[in-house]
XYZ file of C-alpha atoms in Angstrom:
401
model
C 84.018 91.197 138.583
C 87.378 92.991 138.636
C 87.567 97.089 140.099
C 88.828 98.619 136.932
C 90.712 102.036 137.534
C 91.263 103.867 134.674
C 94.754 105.411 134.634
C 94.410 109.463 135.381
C 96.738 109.802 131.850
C 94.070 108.429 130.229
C 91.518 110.083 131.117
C 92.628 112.828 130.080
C 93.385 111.597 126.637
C 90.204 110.759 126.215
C 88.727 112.901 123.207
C 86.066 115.457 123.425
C 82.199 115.018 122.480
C 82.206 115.903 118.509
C 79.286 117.654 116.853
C 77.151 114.281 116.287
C 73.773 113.277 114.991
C 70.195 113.069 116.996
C 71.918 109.443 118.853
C 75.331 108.357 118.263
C 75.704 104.494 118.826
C 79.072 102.774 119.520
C 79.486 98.851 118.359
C 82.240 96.668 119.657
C 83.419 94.882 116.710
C 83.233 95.745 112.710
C 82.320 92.717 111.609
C 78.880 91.729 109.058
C 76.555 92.001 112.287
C 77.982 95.448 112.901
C 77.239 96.522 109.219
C 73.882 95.742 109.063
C 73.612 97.453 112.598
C 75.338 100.552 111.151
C 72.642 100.607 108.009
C 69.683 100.373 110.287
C 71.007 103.098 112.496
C 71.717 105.158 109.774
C 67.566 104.700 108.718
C 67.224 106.055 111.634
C 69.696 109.245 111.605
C 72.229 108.340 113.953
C 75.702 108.120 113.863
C 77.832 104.714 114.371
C 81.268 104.977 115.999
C 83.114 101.104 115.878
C 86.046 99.234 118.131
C 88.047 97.386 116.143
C 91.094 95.796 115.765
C 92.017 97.126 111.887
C 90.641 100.201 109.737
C 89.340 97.778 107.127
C 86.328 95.894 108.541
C 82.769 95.123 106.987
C 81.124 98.154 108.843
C 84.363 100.662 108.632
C 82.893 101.933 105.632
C 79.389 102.824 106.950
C 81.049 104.621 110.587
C 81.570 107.479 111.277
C 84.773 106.935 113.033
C 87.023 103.433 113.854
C 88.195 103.483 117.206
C 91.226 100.814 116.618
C 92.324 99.353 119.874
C 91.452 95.859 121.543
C 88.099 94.863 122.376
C 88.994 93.424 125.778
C 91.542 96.207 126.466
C 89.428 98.775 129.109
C 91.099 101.669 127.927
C 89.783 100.833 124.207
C 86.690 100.690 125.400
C 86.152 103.593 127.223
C 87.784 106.041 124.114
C 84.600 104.699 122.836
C 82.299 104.888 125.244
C 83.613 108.759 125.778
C 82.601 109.353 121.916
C 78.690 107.806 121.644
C 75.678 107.710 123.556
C 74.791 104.081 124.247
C 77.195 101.159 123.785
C 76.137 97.826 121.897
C 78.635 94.689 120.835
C 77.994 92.372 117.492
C 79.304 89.433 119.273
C 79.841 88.073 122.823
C 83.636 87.452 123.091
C 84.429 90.709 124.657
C 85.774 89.635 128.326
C 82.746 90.418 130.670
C 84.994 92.058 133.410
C 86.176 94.675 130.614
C 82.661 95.554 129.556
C 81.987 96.232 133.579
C 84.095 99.200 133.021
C 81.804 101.223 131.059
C 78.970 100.558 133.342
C 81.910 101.060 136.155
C 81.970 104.806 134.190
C 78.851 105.764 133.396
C 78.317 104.832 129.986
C 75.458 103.117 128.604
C 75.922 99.512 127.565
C 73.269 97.246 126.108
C 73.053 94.429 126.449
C 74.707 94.966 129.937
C 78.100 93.194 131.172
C 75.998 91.031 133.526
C 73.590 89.257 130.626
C 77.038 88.886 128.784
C 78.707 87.266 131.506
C 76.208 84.581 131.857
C 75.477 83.777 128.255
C 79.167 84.091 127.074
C 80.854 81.196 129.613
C 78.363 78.130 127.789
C 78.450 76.397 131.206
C 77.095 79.416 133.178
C 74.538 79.641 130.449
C 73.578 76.453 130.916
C 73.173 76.347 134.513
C 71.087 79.538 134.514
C 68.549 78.276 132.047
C 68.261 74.690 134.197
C 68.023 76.845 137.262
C 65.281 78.263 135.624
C 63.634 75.238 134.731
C 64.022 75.201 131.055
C 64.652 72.444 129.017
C 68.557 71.651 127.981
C 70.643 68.515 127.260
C 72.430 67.005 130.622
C 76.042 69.006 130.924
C 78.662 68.410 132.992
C 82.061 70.399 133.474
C 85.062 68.774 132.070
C 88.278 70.011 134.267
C 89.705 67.346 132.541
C 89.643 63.918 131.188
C 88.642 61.474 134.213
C 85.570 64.112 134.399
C 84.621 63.222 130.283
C 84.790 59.584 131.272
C 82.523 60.069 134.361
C 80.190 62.264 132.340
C 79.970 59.174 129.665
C 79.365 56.610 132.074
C 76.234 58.792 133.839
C 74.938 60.111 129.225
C 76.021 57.323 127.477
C 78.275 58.039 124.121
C 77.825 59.968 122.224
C 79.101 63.045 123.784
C 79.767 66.263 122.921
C 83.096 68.074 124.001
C 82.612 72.348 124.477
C 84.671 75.402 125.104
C 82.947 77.145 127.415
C 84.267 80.399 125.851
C 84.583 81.780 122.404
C 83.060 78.762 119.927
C 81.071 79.337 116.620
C 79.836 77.654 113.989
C 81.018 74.364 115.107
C 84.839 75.920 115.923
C 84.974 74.542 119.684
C 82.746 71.745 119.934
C 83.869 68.002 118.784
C 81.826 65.088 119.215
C 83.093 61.692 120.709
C 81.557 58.625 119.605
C 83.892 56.512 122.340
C 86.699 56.670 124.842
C 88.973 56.047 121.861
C 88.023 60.275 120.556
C 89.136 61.379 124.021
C 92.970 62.509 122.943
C 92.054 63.841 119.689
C 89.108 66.058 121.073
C 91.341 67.143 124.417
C 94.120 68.252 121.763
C 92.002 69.507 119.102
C 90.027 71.688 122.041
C 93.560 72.434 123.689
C 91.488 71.585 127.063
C 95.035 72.256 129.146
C 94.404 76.005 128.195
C 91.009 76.228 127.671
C 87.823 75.765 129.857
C 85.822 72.713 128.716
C 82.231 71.283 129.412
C 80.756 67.992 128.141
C 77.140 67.934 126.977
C 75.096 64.960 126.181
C 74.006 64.225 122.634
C 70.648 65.429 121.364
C 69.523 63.320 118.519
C 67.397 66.002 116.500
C 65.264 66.260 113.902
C 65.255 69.690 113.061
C 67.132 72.495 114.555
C 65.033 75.933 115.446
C 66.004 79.238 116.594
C 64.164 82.550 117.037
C 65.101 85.788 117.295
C 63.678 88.292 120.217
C 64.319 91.749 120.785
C 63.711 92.617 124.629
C 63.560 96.298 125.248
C 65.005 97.923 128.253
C 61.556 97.855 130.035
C 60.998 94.172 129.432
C 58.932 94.738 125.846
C 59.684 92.090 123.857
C 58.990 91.738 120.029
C 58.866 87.804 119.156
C 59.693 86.751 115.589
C 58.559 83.536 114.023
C 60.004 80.454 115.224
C 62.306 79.453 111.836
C 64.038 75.929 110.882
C 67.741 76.567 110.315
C 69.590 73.962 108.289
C 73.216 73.625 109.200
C 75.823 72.131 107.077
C 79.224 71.210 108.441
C 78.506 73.013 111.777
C 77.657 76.282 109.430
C 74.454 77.821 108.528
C 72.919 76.787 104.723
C 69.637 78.081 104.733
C 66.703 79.676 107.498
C 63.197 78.590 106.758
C 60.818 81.372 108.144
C 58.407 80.368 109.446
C 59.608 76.500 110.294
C 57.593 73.913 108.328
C 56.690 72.574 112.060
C 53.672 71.693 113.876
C 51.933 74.814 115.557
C 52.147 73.413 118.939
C 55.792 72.575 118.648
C 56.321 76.037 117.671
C 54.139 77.650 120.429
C 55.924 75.396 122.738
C 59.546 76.777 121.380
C 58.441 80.837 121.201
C 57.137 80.043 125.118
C 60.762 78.857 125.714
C 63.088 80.729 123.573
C 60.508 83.648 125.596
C 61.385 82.281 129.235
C 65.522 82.279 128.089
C 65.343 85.662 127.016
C 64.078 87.129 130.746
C 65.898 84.363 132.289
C 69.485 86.146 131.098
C 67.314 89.324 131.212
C 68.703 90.435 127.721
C 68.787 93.988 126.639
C 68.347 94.139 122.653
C 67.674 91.745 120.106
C 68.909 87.923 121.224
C 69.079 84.452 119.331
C 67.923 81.385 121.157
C 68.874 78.060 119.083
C 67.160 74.839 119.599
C 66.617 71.355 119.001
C 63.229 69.640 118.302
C 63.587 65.548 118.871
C 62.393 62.855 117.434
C 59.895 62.456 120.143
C 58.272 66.294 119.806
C 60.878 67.666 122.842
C 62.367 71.388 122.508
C 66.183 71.667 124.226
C 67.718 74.796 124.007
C 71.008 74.629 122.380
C 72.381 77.781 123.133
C 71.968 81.588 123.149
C 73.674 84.184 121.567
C 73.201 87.901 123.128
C 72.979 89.864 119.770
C 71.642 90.145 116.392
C 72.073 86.620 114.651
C 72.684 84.812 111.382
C 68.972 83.238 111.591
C 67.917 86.505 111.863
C 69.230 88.171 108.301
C 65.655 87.374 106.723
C 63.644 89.756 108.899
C 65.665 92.758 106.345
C 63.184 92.191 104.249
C 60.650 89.717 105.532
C 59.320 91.522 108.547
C 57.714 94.985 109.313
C 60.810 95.692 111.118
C 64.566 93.837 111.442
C 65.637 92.280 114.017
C 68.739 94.907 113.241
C 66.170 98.074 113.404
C 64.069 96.374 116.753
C 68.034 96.250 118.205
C 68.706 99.530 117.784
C 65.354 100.529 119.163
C 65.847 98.579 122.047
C 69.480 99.822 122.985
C 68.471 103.921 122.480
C 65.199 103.477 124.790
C 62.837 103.709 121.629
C 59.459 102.031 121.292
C 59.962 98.274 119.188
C 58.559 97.977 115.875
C 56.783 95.037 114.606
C 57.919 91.813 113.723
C 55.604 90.354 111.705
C 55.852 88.664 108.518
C 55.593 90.621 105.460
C 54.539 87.539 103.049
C 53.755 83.623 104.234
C 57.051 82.625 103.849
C 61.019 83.681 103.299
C 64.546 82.091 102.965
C 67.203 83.215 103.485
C 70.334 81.198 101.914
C 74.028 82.096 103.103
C 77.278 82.821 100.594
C 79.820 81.044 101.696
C 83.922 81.411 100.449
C 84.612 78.718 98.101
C 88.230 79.212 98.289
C 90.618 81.793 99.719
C 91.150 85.174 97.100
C 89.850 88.321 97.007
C 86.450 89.105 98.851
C 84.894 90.108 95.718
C 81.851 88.733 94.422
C 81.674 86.549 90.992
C 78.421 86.530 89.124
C 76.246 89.400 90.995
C 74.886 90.640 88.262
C 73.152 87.696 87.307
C 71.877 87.341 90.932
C 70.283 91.025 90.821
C 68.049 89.564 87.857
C 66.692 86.739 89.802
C 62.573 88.513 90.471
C 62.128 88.847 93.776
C 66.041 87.961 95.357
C 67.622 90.222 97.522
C 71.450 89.719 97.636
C 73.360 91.382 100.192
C 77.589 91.554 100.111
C 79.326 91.578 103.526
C 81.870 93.664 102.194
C 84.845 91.496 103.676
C 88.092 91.738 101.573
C 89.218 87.964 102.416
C 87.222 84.952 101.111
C 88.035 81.613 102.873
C 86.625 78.263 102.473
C 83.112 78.387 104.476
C 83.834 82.231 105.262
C 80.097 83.887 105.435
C 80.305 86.135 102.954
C 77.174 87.384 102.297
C 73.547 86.051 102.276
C 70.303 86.090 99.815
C 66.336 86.251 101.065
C 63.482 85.732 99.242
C 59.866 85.851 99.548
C 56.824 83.963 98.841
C 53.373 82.371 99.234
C 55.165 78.984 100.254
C 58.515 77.654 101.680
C 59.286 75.768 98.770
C 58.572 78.975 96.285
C 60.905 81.334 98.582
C 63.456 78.809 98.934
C 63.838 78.001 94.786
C 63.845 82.123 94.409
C 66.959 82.335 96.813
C 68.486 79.107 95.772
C 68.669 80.467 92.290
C 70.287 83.871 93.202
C 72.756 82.385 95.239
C 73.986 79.937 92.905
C 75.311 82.440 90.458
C 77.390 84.072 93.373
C 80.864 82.641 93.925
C 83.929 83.956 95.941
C 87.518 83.320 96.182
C 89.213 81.766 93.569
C 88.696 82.346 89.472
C 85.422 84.237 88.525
């Protein structure tokens, strides 16, 4: 970690404490997570204050006050650390060394720069959760191509090509099924400017993830172990709880558990992971924040995974995540084109019984954009999955209505 010392100039530009609610929470980045943050804290009477890059994000509307400036820019950061009480992020691209600076300061950040810095770098991640004895797929750095080649000879092709940093929803990963992928995947990955790892390939069955909030005391509220089906690297539809056997999901709560205090997490956390062929659990990766497989618990569980984060970052006792019905889905709205970020055909979602739609507020659709999701209860899988299903098909953005 960098010493970060904060120019004397700015210090002294940094604004005053305003009148503010009970808790005033600041969230680095605007985005849908930050929204859905920003209505739970609101619940709970405090005040949001968000970093962003423009005026005219997802959560803007729902803040108190946009601090615009760059998330990785020190100086940005501590104008808002100066204005809230405790510091959270909706995503874990902010550099690590920046974040250090609020701690460096004396403001509160949760999840801290430290958890970030491991879980952010996928390699790091990886290594910490072998160190700890946890199942993953065999990885191996990939300074450059020789080391891909190496790594194949020791896995076996197929691999699977990695940024370490900054990769989503299938943006930074490409699979090579040969030697003959290895220029299109080092060029597509830019791997002379960016950090690479190559992992070996895990032929699934089903992919899981769970979401746990870990308080700042080590409490930890566990929500169901759910199936999340992915379509073109994206997120279709969580299953809550997954249609798995009860062993295989007490096996992947222990696990998704052990990650969780292994990166010693602050605040609610995703853990993804695969379940083989042969009943194994890898962990595919974590994410330190409130997650897309997550969304259901709005209305599915005695409290959100966005509430239980909240909780967890002000110091407050965690609320219970336990299902409200036996089952929910939650099915996500993606951009069908690029237009406006307006949503065709709500209205006839709102009269689907039992469907609750929820608009991300973004002003851009783009092919596969997340744009908003729908959950639905019921007494089975297949009963909450037809009620969302239905909902979301008379939802459309971008392009004609």
């Amino acid at each position: 970690m960098r010493d970060i010392a904060l120019p004397q100039p700015m210090l002294a530009r940094m604004p005053a404490r305003r009148p503010k609610a009970a808790r005033t929470l600041g969230i680095i980045g605007g985005g849908q997570l930050a929204r859905m943050l920003a209505q739970s804290a609101s619940q709970l009477g405090c005040d949001v204050v968000i970093l962003e890059r423009n005026d005219h994000s997802p959560a803007s509307g729902l803040a108190v006050e946009t601090v615009l400036g760059d998330w990785d820019n020190p100086d940005s950061l501590l104008v808002l650390g100066s204005l809230v009480d405790t510091v959270t992020l909706e995503n874990e691209f902010v550099d690590a060394d920046s974040l250090a600076a609020l701690e460096q300061f004396g403001h509160a950040l949760w999840p801290a720069s430290a958890t970030v810095r491991l879980v952010q770098d996928k390699l790091l991640q990886k290594r910490a959760l072998a160190d700890a004895g946890l199942p993953v797929p065999g990885f191996l750095p990939a300074p450059d191509k020789q080391a891909i080649l190496a790594a194949a000879k020791k896995f076996g092709w197929p691999l699977v090509l990695k940024k370490r940093r900054n990769g989503y929803d299938g943006k930074g990963n490409f699979t090579l099924r040969s030697a003959a992928d290895l220029d299109a995947a080092w060029t597509q990955l830019n791997g002379d400017a960016n950090a690479l790892f190559v992992e070996e390939f895990c032929p699934f069955t089903t992919e899981l993830a769970m979401m746990i909030t870990r308080s700042q005391t080590g409490e930890t509220a566990c929500y169901p172990v759910v199936e999340t089906v992915q379509r073109d690297h994206i997120c279709h539809l969580v299953k809550a709880p997954a249609p798995i056997a009860p062993d295989a999901a007490a096996r992947a709560a222990d696990i998704a558990r052990r990650a969780v205090e292994t990166v010693q997490a602050t605040g609610t956390m995703g853990v993804e992971m695969f379940l083989t062929q042969d009943g194994a659990i890898l962990i595919n990766e974590l994410a330190p924040r409130v997650h897309n497989s997550g969304h259901y618990t709005i209305e599915a569980c005695v409290c959100s995974q966005f509430e239980n984060h909240i909780r967890a970052v002000l110091g407050w006792p965690l609320g219970s995540p336990a299902l409200l019905a036996p089952a929910a889905v939650m099915v996500n709205l993606l951009g069908g084109g690029k237009g406006s970020g307006a949503p065709h055909g709500l209205g006839n979602a709102l009269a689907v019984p039992g469907a609750h739609p929820h608009i991300y507020g973004k002003t851009i659709s783009a092919p596969g954009r997340k744009m908003g999701h729908v959950t639905a209860l019921g007494q089975t899988l297949d009963e909450a999955l037809a009620t969302a299903q239905r909902a979301a098909s008379h939802i459309r953005f971008g392009g004609e209505p």
